[in-house]
Amino acid sequence: MQYLDLTYSLHRLRTNIPIYVQQLITTTAGRTLLIFLVFYLLLVQACRHAFYRDPTSAFFDPSRAYERIYSLQRQQQAVSFIQAANISVEEHRHPASKVRMCLGIATVERPGEQYIRPAFGSLMEGLTEDERKHIHTVVLIGHTDPQRHPIYHEPWLENLSDKVLTYNMSNEDQFELLVKWERHKDFRRKVIFDYTFLLETCIQSGAAWVAMVEDDTLAVKGWYPRTMAALDVADSKSTDWLYLRLFFTEQFFGWNSEFWPTYLLSSLSIVAAIAALLMGLRRLRYHTAISNWTIYTACFVCTPACILLYFMAGRLSMRPLPSGVHEMPNFGCCAQGMVFSSPAATRVAAKLKEKELGFVDMILEEWANEEKLTRFAVIPSLLQHVGGHSSKGDDFTSAQPMSVAERIFNFGFELYEQRGERVVHPTTNG
């Protein structure tokens, strides 16, 4: 009996399909829905093409998004610069009467490629002679035996850096601690010591600004004048701020769950506005063209689908971060590049000594949140993280083919060349 009922139902469905299709085509609501579906499918395909680089988007495609475009160009320029510095002795530099910035980079041996070479090269390549005079560069070889690092005896290191820093210290107890941390891979203590050691060395240079840059980064061409201009903007916005961030990753700037009431209210407001508009049009002129089913279709199918696609497109695609210097109190990972004023650097060094272990960015963010300290960032990022092997160990898994280090990436950096931004080198005095 059940088999006969099912057969009869299927027969009725096949018989009535042409009627349903005819109703769908001939009614205003049906035509509206069909046109919308075609438009919506085309829009989805357009989103797949346009938003694959947005890590906050449902259309994010890691296989294409992490493609290095501008950073490859910068790496080639930086490597060529380092190779030239290896075979030519730089003429004696006559530093400016007052150094404006101390640039500190701590480096350790990496498996395979040594990131420090293109990192340092990208920071130096493109500087004018006047800009170079105003920068005091300090490279910390982060090994108790500096001979372990492949770059230690490379000519470019001596030719380009103003100071090569090693653990040549009279405090034997401290040196033994460093040996112990190295042997036991106690990164959380050693990283804090290295950062503080380098920071204090830069403070002693007398520079007004201290830039701390990690050794697995690449700098945009013209990073120095952009940074100095950004520091002026930061100073004009606040008299007491902690740091200017030169790098951040966009992956933490998605739609925040804590704002869901706002998103819901906005969505309901849009649906209500569409309903009011259609009912108003029907009352004024389109009495028969706009039926109740047309309004239902527009308000409860088409509009929600469009709102859903808006959120799927990603927050950074729909609400891009504005270019310039802006406060970034949240989500500003990581510590690849930060600039401190000399007084702020002194406070940071004291805070890190107090904590003794941890990760620099997490300590600074926790402290800044507690003290309500202002933090700025340059948008787009002036640095790119290119490290595939973390100095703290790798974390590849079968579920995630890319390590955490590889996923620390600024997607906007790769589009510098496409934006065609020009770099202005202002004249700097003393």
XYZ file of C-alpha atoms in Angstrom:
430
model
C 0.000 0.000 0.000
C 2.811 2.395 0.920
C 4.505 1.626 -2.393
C 1.309 2.583 -4.289
C 1.012 5.862 -2.354
C 4.628 6.780 -3.136
C 4.157 5.935 -6.831
C 1.030 8.085 -6.981
C 2.795 11.021 -5.318
C 5.706 10.859 -7.752
C 3.290 10.705 -10.669
C 1.470 13.823 -9.447
C 4.794 15.637 -8.998
C 5.906 14.804 -12.580
C 2.543 15.874 -13.903
C 2.547 19.201 -12.065
C 6.195 20.184 -12.651
C 5.359 22.085 -15.868
C 2.620 23.924 -13.944
C 5.029 24.879 -11.151
C 7.618 26.070 -13.680
C 4.969 28.040 -15.547
C 3.832 29.717 -12.327
C 7.440 30.500 -11.459
C 7.986 32.160 -14.832
C 4.673 33.977 -15.153
C 4.363 35.470 -11.626
C 6.256 38.592 -10.617
C 7.593 36.883 -7.495
C 8.782 33.894 -9.546
C 10.520 36.013 -12.139
C 12.112 38.096 -9.398
C 13.458 34.961 -7.750
C 14.824 33.499 -10.999
C 16.560 36.735 -11.986
C 17.989 37.049 -8.480
C 19.320 33.473 -8.504
C 21.182 34.051 -11.778
C 22.566 37.354 -10.503
C 23.509 35.789 -7.152
C 25.425 32.907 -8.724
C 27.381 35.350 -10.883
C 28.086 37.448 -7.798
C 29.395 34.423 -5.887
C 31.804 33.637 -8.737
C 32.954 37.257 -8.756
C 33.587 37.033 -5.003
C 35.697 33.905 -5.480
C 37.863 35.848 -7.897
C 38.032 39.124 -5.956
C 38.344 38.110 -2.303
C 40.634 35.068 -2.306
C 43.405 37.110 -0.612
C 41.193 38.201 2.291
C 41.853 35.918 5.300
C 38.565 37.061 6.862
C 36.553 35.922 3.835
C 34.733 32.652 3.204
C 36.295 32.823 -0.276
C 39.848 32.908 1.127
C 42.050 30.527 -0.855
C 45.381 29.795 0.901
C 46.813 28.123 -2.201
C 46.681 31.511 -3.981
C 46.525 34.033 -1.142
C 50.041 33.419 0.162
C 51.590 34.033 -3.236
C 54.558 36.323 -2.809
C 54.428 39.125 -5.371
C 56.092 42.307 -4.135
C 58.147 40.521 -1.468
C 59.859 38.394 -4.136
C 60.901 41.545 -5.931
C 62.183 43.075 -2.691
C 64.034 39.887 -1.806
C 65.863 39.894 -5.136
C 66.830 43.554 -4.666
C 67.974 42.873 -1.091
C 70.049 39.800 -1.981
C 71.753 41.695 -4.819
C 72.542 44.500 -2.378
C 74.105 42.065 0.131
C 76.108 40.314 -2.599
C 77.508 43.662 -3.711
C 78.404 44.516 -0.111
C 80.294 41.224 0.173
C 82.724 42.149 -2.579
C 83.087 45.892 -2.026
C 84.257 47.733 1.039
C 81.920 50.542 1.956
C 83.538 53.956 2.163
C 83.929 55.307 5.666
C 80.626 56.750 6.755
C 80.455 60.176 8.305
C 77.477 59.871 10.662
C 75.160 62.768 11.210
C 75.795 64.937 14.241
C 72.825 63.269 15.902
C 71.538 59.794 15.046
C 67.769 59.829 14.586
C 67.058 56.087 14.713
C 68.750 53.004 16.088
C 67.809 49.907 14.108
C 68.171 46.714 16.128
C 68.001 43.200 14.663
C 68.590 39.997 16.631
C 69.435 36.952 14.536
C 70.004 33.255 15.165
C 71.034 30.441 12.861
C 68.125 28.986 10.884
C 67.983 25.616 9.137
C 68.844 26.219 5.486
C 68.292 29.782 4.329
C 69.500 32.571 6.612
C 66.720 35.156 6.563
C 68.938 37.883 8.003
C 70.674 38.477 4.663
C 67.621 39.652 2.661
C 66.113 41.185 5.811
C 69.080 43.476 6.420
C 69.529 44.089 2.713
C 65.927 45.238 2.296
C 66.369 47.704 5.168
C 69.495 49.189 3.605
C 68.678 49.003 -0.114
C 67.048 52.195 -1.363
C 68.237 54.469 1.452
C 69.682 57.787 0.398
C 73.131 58.712 1.701
C 71.578 61.240 4.076
C 69.053 58.701 5.413
C 71.773 56.118 6.016
C 73.763 58.614 8.100
C 70.830 59.059 10.456
C 70.456 55.316 11.180
C 72.637 53.440 13.664
C 72.379 49.710 12.913
C 72.995 47.045 15.559
C 72.947 43.320 14.728
C 72.850 40.904 17.675
C 74.290 37.440 16.969
C 72.063 35.461 19.310
C 74.439 32.598 20.130
C 76.795 32.178 23.064
C 79.257 31.006 20.407
C 78.781 33.536 17.584
C 80.821 31.305 15.258
C 77.733 29.090 14.986
C 75.954 31.674 12.871
C 76.867 31.356 9.169
C 76.899 35.136 8.650
C 79.329 35.939 11.458
C 82.383 36.156 9.186
C 80.612 37.346 6.038
C 82.041 40.672 4.812
C 78.688 42.421 4.378
C 77.958 42.226 8.105
C 81.022 44.304 8.969
C 80.668 46.540 5.920
C 77.022 47.503 6.455
C 76.311 47.352 10.190
C 77.486 49.957 12.671
C 77.754 47.465 15.532
C 77.836 43.664 15.674
C 76.651 42.711 19.143
C 77.630 39.456 20.880
C 77.370 38.115 24.424
C 80.787 39.444 25.347
C 79.899 40.115 28.956
C 81.825 40.181 32.205
C 78.926 38.696 34.168
C 79.822 34.998 34.119
C 76.628 33.947 35.912
C 74.506 35.610 33.232
C 76.564 33.984 30.481
C 76.109 30.557 32.084
C 72.356 31.176 32.157
C 72.431 31.946 28.423
C 74.330 28.715 27.770
C 71.740 26.822 29.822
C 68.807 28.436 27.973
C 70.380 27.574 24.628
C 71.028 23.976 25.636
C 67.497 23.428 26.955
C 65.839 25.513 24.208
C 64.284 27.810 26.799
C 63.129 30.289 24.175
C 60.709 32.161 26.415
C 63.546 33.371 28.631
C 66.225 33.861 26.010
C 63.986 35.828 23.633
C 63.168 38.302 26.396
C 66.842 38.644 27.339
C 67.911 39.179 23.705
C 65.204 41.789 23.074
C 66.095 43.679 26.256
C 69.845 43.474 25.596
C 69.421 44.818 22.080
C 66.924 47.462 23.177
C 69.252 48.804 25.886
C 72.175 48.873 23.441
C 70.086 50.992 21.066
C 69.023 53.311 23.880
C 72.701 53.925 24.662
C 73.244 55.138 21.079
C 71.357 58.317 21.950
C 68.928 57.944 19.043
C 65.520 59.551 19.389
C 63.823 56.454 17.994
C 64.486 52.729 18.397
C 63.259 50.332 15.682
C 63.252 46.642 16.616
C 62.954 44.384 13.564
C 63.051 40.587 13.437
C 65.499 38.846 11.138
C 62.865 37.025 9.030
C 61.219 40.089 7.529
C 61.464 42.184 4.363
C 61.047 45.948 4.293
C 59.221 47.907 1.629
C 61.391 50.204 -0.472
C 61.372 53.574 1.242
C 60.484 52.197 4.669
C 62.580 54.805 6.480
C 60.953 58.024 5.173
C 57.532 56.389 5.524
C 58.329 55.461 9.110
C 59.617 58.911 10.023
C 56.511 60.509 8.518
C 54.337 58.042 10.462
C 56.137 58.912 13.704
C 55.316 62.582 13.148
C 51.650 61.665 12.688
C 51.665 59.495 15.822
C 53.203 62.339 17.834
C 50.525 64.723 16.557
C 47.774 62.333 17.667
C 49.094 61.489 21.129
C 51.759 62.758 23.506
C 52.152 59.433 25.324
C 52.081 56.305 23.182
C 53.862 52.976 23.442
C 54.888 51.933 19.942
C 54.384 52.304 16.206
C 53.776 48.932 14.595
C 55.461 48.342 11.215
C 53.951 44.881 10.732
C 50.639 43.199 11.491
C 48.736 40.266 10.057
C 45.161 40.828 8.869
C 43.845 37.391 9.823
C 42.546 38.611 13.205
C 40.473 41.470 11.765
C 37.385 39.449 10.842
C 33.799 39.915 11.964
C 33.972 39.911 15.753
C 31.440 37.740 17.581
C 31.101 40.301 20.378
C 29.461 42.669 17.883
C 26.781 40.203 16.733
C 23.921 42.316 18.250
C 25.040 45.242 16.084
C 25.264 43.049 12.985
C 21.821 41.558 13.684
C 20.201 44.953 14.254
C 21.745 46.335 11.059
C 20.540 43.310 9.073
C 16.978 43.604 10.416
C 17.018 47.321 9.633
C 17.936 46.597 6.010
C 15.133 44.020 5.688
C 12.660 46.491 7.204
C 13.836 49.253 4.862
C 13.395 46.997 1.789
C 9.910 45.994 2.955
C 8.934 49.631 3.552
C 10.265 50.665 0.143
C 8.374 47.938 -1.735
C 5.115 48.598 0.128
C 5.501 52.302 -0.508
C 6.042 51.730 -4.234
C 3.014 49.442 -4.387
C 0.812 51.992 -2.670
C 1.958 54.868 -4.885
C 2.095 53.274 -8.327
C 2.756 49.532 -8.771
C -0.491 48.180 -7.351
C -0.553 44.895 -9.252
C 3.109 44.418 -10.160
C 4.281 44.174 -6.533
C 2.344 41.367 -4.891
C 2.640 40.101 -1.343
C 4.699 37.153 -2.623
C 7.073 39.570 -4.335
C 7.596 41.404 -1.057
C 8.050 38.114 0.828
C 10.582 36.908 -1.742
C 12.557 40.160 -1.635
C 12.555 40.460 2.170
C 12.971 36.855 3.282
C 15.001 35.324 0.432
C 16.864 37.899 -1.652
C 17.821 40.393 1.051
C 19.011 37.792 3.617
C 21.015 36.072 0.868
C 22.711 39.369 -0.004
C 23.435 40.105 3.656
C 24.915 36.622 4.024
C 27.138 37.185 0.984
C 28.268 40.525 2.450
C 29.532 38.795 5.582
C 30.990 35.907 3.587
C 32.975 38.365 1.466
C 34.981 39.263 4.567
C 35.316 42.260 6.784
C 38.551 43.479 5.182
C 36.987 43.343 1.717
C 33.813 45.129 2.758
C 35.426 47.503 5.254
C 39.106 47.850 4.290
C 41.508 49.205 6.874
C 42.154 52.864 5.968
C 45.681 53.756 4.881
C 47.773 55.916 7.162
C 48.656 55.865 10.847
C 45.891 54.591 13.102
C 45.452 53.275 16.599
C 45.569 49.475 16.756
C 44.753 48.460 20.339
C 43.582 44.963 19.391
C 44.462 42.099 17.049
C 47.846 43.603 16.071
C 49.982 40.458 15.958
C 53.045 40.214 16.105
C 56.490 41.601 17.130
C 58.124 41.528 13.668
C 58.672 45.281 13.649
C 58.036 48.028 16.221
C 59.365 51.545 16.729
C 59.650 53.113 20.189
C 60.625 56.583 21.277
C 63.731 56.525 23.463
C 61.716 57.138 26.682
C 59.198 54.419 25.711
C 62.052 52.014 24.908
C 63.461 52.573 28.394
C 60.081 51.713 29.924
C 59.744 48.633 27.702
C 63.201 47.367 28.709
C 62.288 47.754 32.381
C 58.985 45.919 31.880
C 60.661 43.011 30.050
C 63.279 42.698 32.793
C 60.475 42.553 35.303
C 58.667 39.756 33.426
C 61.818 37.756 32.572
C 60.043 35.177 30.392
C 57.291 35.016 27.795
C 56.844 36.493 24.324
C 57.541 40.151 23.653
C 54.322 40.979 21.822
C 52.115 39.273 24.418
C 53.865 41.030 27.309
C 53.571 44.419 25.622
C 49.910 43.955 24.718
C 48.989 42.819 28.230
C 50.857 45.771 29.736
C 49.331 48.255 27.275
C 45.822 46.969 28.011
C 46.359 47.266 31.763
C 47.830 50.778 31.543
C 45.574 51.859 28.633
C 48.612 52.813 26.545
C 48.055 53.997 22.978
C 49.448 51.842 20.182
C 49.727 52.885 16.538
C 50.214 50.984 13.292
C 51.189 51.971 9.766
C 48.669 50.769 7.177
C 49.572 49.138 4.855
C 52.340 47.271 6.638
C 55.902 48.377 5.925
C 57.289 44.909 6.645
C 56.492 41.420 5.452
C 57.151 38.262 7.438
C 58.835 35.662 5.235
C 60.048 33.146 7.804
C 58.976 29.580 7.202
C 61.051 28.169 10.060
C 60.520 29.660 13.494
C 63.534 30.148 15.744
C 61.274 28.723 18.473
C 60.628 25.478 16.592
C 58.237 24.483 13.800
C 54.696 23.198 14.185
C 53.644 21.482 10.977
C 50.651 19.151 11.231
C 48.906 16.879 8.769
C 45.734 18.948 9.182
C 47.531 22.230 8.434
C 50.270 22.051 5.761
C 51.578 25.519 6.687
C 53.285 26.238 9.997
C 52.173 29.084 12.261
C 55.313 30.958 11.182
C 54.310 30.730 7.517
C 50.789 31.949 8.265
C 52.061 35.135 9.931
C 51.674 37.135 6.750
C 50.533 40.583 5.632
C 48.496 40.211 2.459
C 48.367 43.935 1.720
C 52.159 44.155 1.576
C 52.213 42.043 -1.584
C 50.148 44.664 -3.435
C 52.535 47.618 -2.956
C 53.665 47.502 -6.573
C 50.081 47.294 -7.851
C 49.107 50.368 -5.840
C 51.936 52.266 -7.524
C 52.782 54.235 -4.384
C 55.639 56.698 -4.711
C 58.209 57.181 -1.993
C 59.220 60.711 -1.085
C 62.619 61.130 0.546
C 62.349 64.299 2.633
C 65.464 66.259 3.448
C 66.547 65.452 6.979
C 68.652 67.741 9.102
C 70.928 66.861 12.036
